[in-house]
XYZ file of C-alpha atoms in Angstrom:
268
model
C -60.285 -17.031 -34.730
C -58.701 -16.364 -38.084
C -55.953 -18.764 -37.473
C -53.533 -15.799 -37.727
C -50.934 -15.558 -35.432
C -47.831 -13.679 -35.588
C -44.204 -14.163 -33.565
C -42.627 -11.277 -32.400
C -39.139 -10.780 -33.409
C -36.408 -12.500 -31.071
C -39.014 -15.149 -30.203
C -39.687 -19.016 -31.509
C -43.201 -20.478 -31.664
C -44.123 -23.735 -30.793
C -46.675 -25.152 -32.539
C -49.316 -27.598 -31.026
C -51.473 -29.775 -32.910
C -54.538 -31.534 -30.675
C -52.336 -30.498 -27.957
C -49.093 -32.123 -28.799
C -46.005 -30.202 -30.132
C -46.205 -30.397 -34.077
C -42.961 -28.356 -35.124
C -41.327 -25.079 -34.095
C -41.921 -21.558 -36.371
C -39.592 -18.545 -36.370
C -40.887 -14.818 -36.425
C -42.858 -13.456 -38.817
C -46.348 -14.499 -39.594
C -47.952 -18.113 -39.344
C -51.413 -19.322 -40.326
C -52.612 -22.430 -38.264
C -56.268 -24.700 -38.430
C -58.118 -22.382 -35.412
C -59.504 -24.958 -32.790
C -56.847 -27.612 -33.709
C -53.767 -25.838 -33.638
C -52.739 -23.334 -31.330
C -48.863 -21.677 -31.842
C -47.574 -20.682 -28.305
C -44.957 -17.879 -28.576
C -41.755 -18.131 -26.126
C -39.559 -15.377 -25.995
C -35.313 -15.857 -26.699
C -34.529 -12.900 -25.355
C -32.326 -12.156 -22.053
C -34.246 -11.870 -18.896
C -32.572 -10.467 -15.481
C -33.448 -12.889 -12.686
C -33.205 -11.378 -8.974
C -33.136 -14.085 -6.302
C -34.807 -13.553 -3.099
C -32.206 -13.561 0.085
C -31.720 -16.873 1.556
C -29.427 -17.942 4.435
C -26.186 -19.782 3.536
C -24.264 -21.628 6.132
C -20.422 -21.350 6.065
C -17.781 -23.583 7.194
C -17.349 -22.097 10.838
C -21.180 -22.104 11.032
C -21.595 -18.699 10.233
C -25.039 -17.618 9.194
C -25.587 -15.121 6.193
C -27.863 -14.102 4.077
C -26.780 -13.887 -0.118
C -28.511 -11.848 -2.618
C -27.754 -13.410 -5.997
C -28.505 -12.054 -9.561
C -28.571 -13.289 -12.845
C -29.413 -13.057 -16.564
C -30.451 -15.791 -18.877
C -31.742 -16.453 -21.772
C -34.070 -19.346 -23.793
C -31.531 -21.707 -25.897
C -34.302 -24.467 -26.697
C -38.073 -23.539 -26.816
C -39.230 -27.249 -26.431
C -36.990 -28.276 -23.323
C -38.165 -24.882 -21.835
C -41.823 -25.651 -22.312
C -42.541 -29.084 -21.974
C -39.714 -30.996 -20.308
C -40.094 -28.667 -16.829
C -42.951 -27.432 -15.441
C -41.202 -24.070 -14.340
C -37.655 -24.064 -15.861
C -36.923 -20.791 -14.210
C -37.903 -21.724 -10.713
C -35.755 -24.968 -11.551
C -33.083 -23.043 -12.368
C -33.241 -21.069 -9.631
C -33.209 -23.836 -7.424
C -29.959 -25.109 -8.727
C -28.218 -21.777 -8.441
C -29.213 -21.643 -5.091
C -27.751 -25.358 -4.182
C -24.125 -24.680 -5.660
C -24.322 -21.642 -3.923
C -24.663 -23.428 -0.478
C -22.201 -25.866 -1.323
C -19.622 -23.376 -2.348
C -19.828 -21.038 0.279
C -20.106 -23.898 2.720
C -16.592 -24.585 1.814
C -15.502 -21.529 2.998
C -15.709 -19.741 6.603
C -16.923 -16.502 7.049
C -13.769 -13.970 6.124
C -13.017 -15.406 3.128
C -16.429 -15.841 1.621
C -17.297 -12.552 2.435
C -13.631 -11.192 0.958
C -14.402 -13.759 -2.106
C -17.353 -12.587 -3.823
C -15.789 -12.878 -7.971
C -13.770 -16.276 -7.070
C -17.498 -17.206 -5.590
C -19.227 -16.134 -9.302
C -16.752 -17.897 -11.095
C -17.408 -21.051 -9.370
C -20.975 -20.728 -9.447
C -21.364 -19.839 -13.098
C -18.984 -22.645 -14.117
C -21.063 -25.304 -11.827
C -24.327 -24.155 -13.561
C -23.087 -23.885 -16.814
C -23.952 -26.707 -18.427
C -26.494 -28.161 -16.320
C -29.451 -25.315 -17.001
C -29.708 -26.996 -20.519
C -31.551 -29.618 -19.580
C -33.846 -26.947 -18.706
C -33.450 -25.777 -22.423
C -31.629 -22.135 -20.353
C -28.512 -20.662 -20.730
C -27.498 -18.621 -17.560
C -25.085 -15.894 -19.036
C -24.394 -14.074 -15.765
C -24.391 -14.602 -12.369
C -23.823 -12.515 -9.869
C -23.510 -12.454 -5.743
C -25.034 -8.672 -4.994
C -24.278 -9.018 -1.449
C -23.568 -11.514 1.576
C -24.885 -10.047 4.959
C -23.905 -11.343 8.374
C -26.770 -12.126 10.466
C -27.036 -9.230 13.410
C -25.402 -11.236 16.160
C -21.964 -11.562 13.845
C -22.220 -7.935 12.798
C -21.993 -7.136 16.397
C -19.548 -9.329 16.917
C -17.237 -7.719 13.854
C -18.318 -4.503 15.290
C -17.098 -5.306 18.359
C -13.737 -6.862 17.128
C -13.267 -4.077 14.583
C -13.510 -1.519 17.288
C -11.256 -3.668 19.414
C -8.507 -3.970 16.827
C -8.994 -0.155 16.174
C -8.200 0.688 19.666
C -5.375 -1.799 19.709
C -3.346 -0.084 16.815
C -4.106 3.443 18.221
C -2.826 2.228 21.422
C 0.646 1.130 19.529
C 0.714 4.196 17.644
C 0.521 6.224 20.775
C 3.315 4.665 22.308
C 5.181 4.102 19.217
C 4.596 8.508 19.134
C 5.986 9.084 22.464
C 8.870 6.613 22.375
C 9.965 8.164 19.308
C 9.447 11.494 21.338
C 11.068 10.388 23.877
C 14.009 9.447 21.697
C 14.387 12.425 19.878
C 13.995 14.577 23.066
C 16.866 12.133 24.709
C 18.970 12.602 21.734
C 18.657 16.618 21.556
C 19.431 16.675 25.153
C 22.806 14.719 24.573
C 23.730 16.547 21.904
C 23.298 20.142 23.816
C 25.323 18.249 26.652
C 27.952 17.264 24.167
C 28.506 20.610 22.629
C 28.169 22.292 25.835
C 30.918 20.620 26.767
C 32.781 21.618 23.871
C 32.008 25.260 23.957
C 33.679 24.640 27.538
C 36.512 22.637 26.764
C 37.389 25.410 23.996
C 36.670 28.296 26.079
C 38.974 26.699 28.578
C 42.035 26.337 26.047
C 41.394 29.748 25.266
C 41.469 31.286 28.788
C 44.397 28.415 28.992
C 46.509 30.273 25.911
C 45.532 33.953 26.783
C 46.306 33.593 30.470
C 49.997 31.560 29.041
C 50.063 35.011 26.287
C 49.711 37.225 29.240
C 52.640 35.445 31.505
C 54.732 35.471 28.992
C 54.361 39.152 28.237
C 54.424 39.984 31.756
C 57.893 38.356 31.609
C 59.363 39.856 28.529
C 58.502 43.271 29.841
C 60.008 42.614 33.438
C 63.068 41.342 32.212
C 66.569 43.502 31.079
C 67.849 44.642 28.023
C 70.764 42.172 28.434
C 68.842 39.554 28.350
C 67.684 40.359 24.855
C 71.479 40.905 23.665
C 72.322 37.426 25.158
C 69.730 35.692 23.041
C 71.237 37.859 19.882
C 74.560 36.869 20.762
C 73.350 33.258 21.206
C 71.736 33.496 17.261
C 74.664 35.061 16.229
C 76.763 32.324 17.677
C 74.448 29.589 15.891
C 74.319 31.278 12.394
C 77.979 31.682 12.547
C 78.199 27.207 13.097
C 75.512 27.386 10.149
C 77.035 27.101 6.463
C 74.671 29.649 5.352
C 76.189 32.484 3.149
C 73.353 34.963 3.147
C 71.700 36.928 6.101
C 69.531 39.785 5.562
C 69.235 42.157 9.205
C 68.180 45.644 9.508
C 69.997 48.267 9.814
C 69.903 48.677 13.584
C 71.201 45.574 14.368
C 74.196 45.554 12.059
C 75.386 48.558 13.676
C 75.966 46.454 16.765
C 78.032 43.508 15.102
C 80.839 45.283 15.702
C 79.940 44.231 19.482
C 79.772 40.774 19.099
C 82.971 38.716 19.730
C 82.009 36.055 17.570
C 81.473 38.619 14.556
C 84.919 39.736 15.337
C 86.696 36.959 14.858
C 84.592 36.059 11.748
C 86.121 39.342 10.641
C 88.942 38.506 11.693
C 89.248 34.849 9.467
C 87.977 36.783 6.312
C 91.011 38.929 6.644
C-alpha cells in the first residue's frame, strides 16, 4: 500500500507496469506507483529438484524404475517468468525425455553398471537447452535404477545359480587338488620306501660279503699269509722304489725270503 517493496538478497525483481514487464530491479529497496505497478520477486538461488520414479524402458525391454535428482538455479528472471508457464515442470520434463532415450540405448547390465557415464550424458544433453527456460541445471544426478520385481527375481535366481556354479568348481577344483597332493605323498613314501630298501639291501649285501670274507681269513693257514708277503716282496723288489718303511717284526723275517737274499746278495 505504500509502494514499498524490498528484494531479498540473491533475488531479481521484475517489475510490472499495468501488467506488462517494465524493467528488472536488483536487491535492496524499490519504491513503485501502488495499484499500477506491482514488483514480483524471483529468487536466483540454487534449488534441489527430486524427481518422482518413473519407468524407463531399456534396449532388451527391460523395465525399471529411475530416481533422478538435481539442482538448479534461475539464470534469467524474465524467460523464467513469462516465456513458460512452469519452467520447472518444463524442465523436468526434458530431463526425464533424455533420460529415456539414453538409457533406451542401453540393455539392462550396463545401464544399471553405468550410472556416472549415464549423468554425464544427461547433464551434457540438458545443458544448454534449460535456457530457453531462463534455468541452469548445475547437477544431475541418477539416485537409483530399480528392476521391476519379476527381473529382480530373475537376477536372484541367476545370481544364486551362478553362486552355486562356482562353489560347485571350487569343490572339485578342492578335492582334485586333494587328490593330487594325496597321490603325490603316496608316491613319494613308495619311492623312498624303496630306497630305504634298496640301501638296506646293499648293506646286508656288504656285511654278509664282510662276514665271508672274515670267515675265510680266519679259516685259512699261516702260510698263506707268508705267500702273499713273499708275493709283495717279490713285486717291491721289480719296483724302482728306494725306500720301504716295515716294522720291526717283519724285517726280522727277510732273512727268509729268497728274493731278499739275492737282493743281498747283488748289493754285495
Amino acid at each position: 500500500m505504500l509502494g514499498i517493496k524490498i528484494i531479498r538478497q540473491n533475488c531479481q525483481g521484475l517489475v510490472e507496469t499495468l501488467g506488462k514487464y517494465s524493467h528488472s530491479v536488483e536487491a535492496g529497496l524499490h519504491f513503485y506507483i501502488p495499484f499500477i505497478q506491482r514488483i514480483e520477486s524471483v529468487e536466483l538461488a540454487m534449488h534441489p529438484l527430486k524427481l518422482q520414479k518413473y519407468s524407463v524402458i531399456t534396449q532388451d525391454n527391460a523395465d525399471i524404475e529411475a530416481s533422478v535428482t538435481l539442482n538448479y538455479h534461475v539464470t534469467d528472471a524474465k524467460k523464467y517468468t513469462y516465456e513458460n508457464t512452469d519452467s520447472v515442470e518444463s524442465m523436468a520434463q526434458l530431463v526425464r525425455g533424455h533420460l529415456r532415450d539414453i538409457i533406451g540405448r542401453m540393455d539392462l547390465n550396463a545401464a544399471l553398471g553405468s550410472t556416472s557415464k549415464i549423468n554425464a550424458e544427461l547433464a551434457a544433453a540438458i545443458g544448454d537447452l534449460t535456457n530457453i527456460y531462463g534455468i541452469n541445471v548445475d547437477r544431475v544426478n541418477i539416485d537409483e535404477l530399480t528392476p521391476s520385481v519379476e527381473i529382480q527375481k530373475a537376477m536372484d535366481k541367476q545370481l544364486t545359480a551362478d553362486r552355486e556354479r562356482v562353489a560347485v568348481i571350487a569343490k572339485a577344483e578342492g578335492e582334485a587338488r586333494n587328490i593330487k597332493l594325496t597321490t603325490d605323498a603316496k608316491n613319494q613314501a613308495l619311492v623312498e620306501t624303496a630306497q630305504a630298501e634298496a640301501t638296506r639291501m646293499r648293506a646286508d649285501a656288504e656285511s654278509y660279503r664282510i662276514e665271508k670274507i672274515r670267515a675265510a681269513l680266519e679259516s685259512v693257514s699261516d702260510n698263506y699269509f707268508r705267500d702273499q708277503s713273499i708275493a709283495a716282496f717279490t713285486k717291491l723288489a721289480q719296483s724302482d722304489t728306494n725306500l720301504v718303511v716295515m716294522s720291526k717284526d717283519e724285517i726280522t723275517d727277510l732273512g727268509n725270503i729268497p728274493v731278499i737274499d739275492k737282493m743281498l746278495d747283488m748289493k754285495k
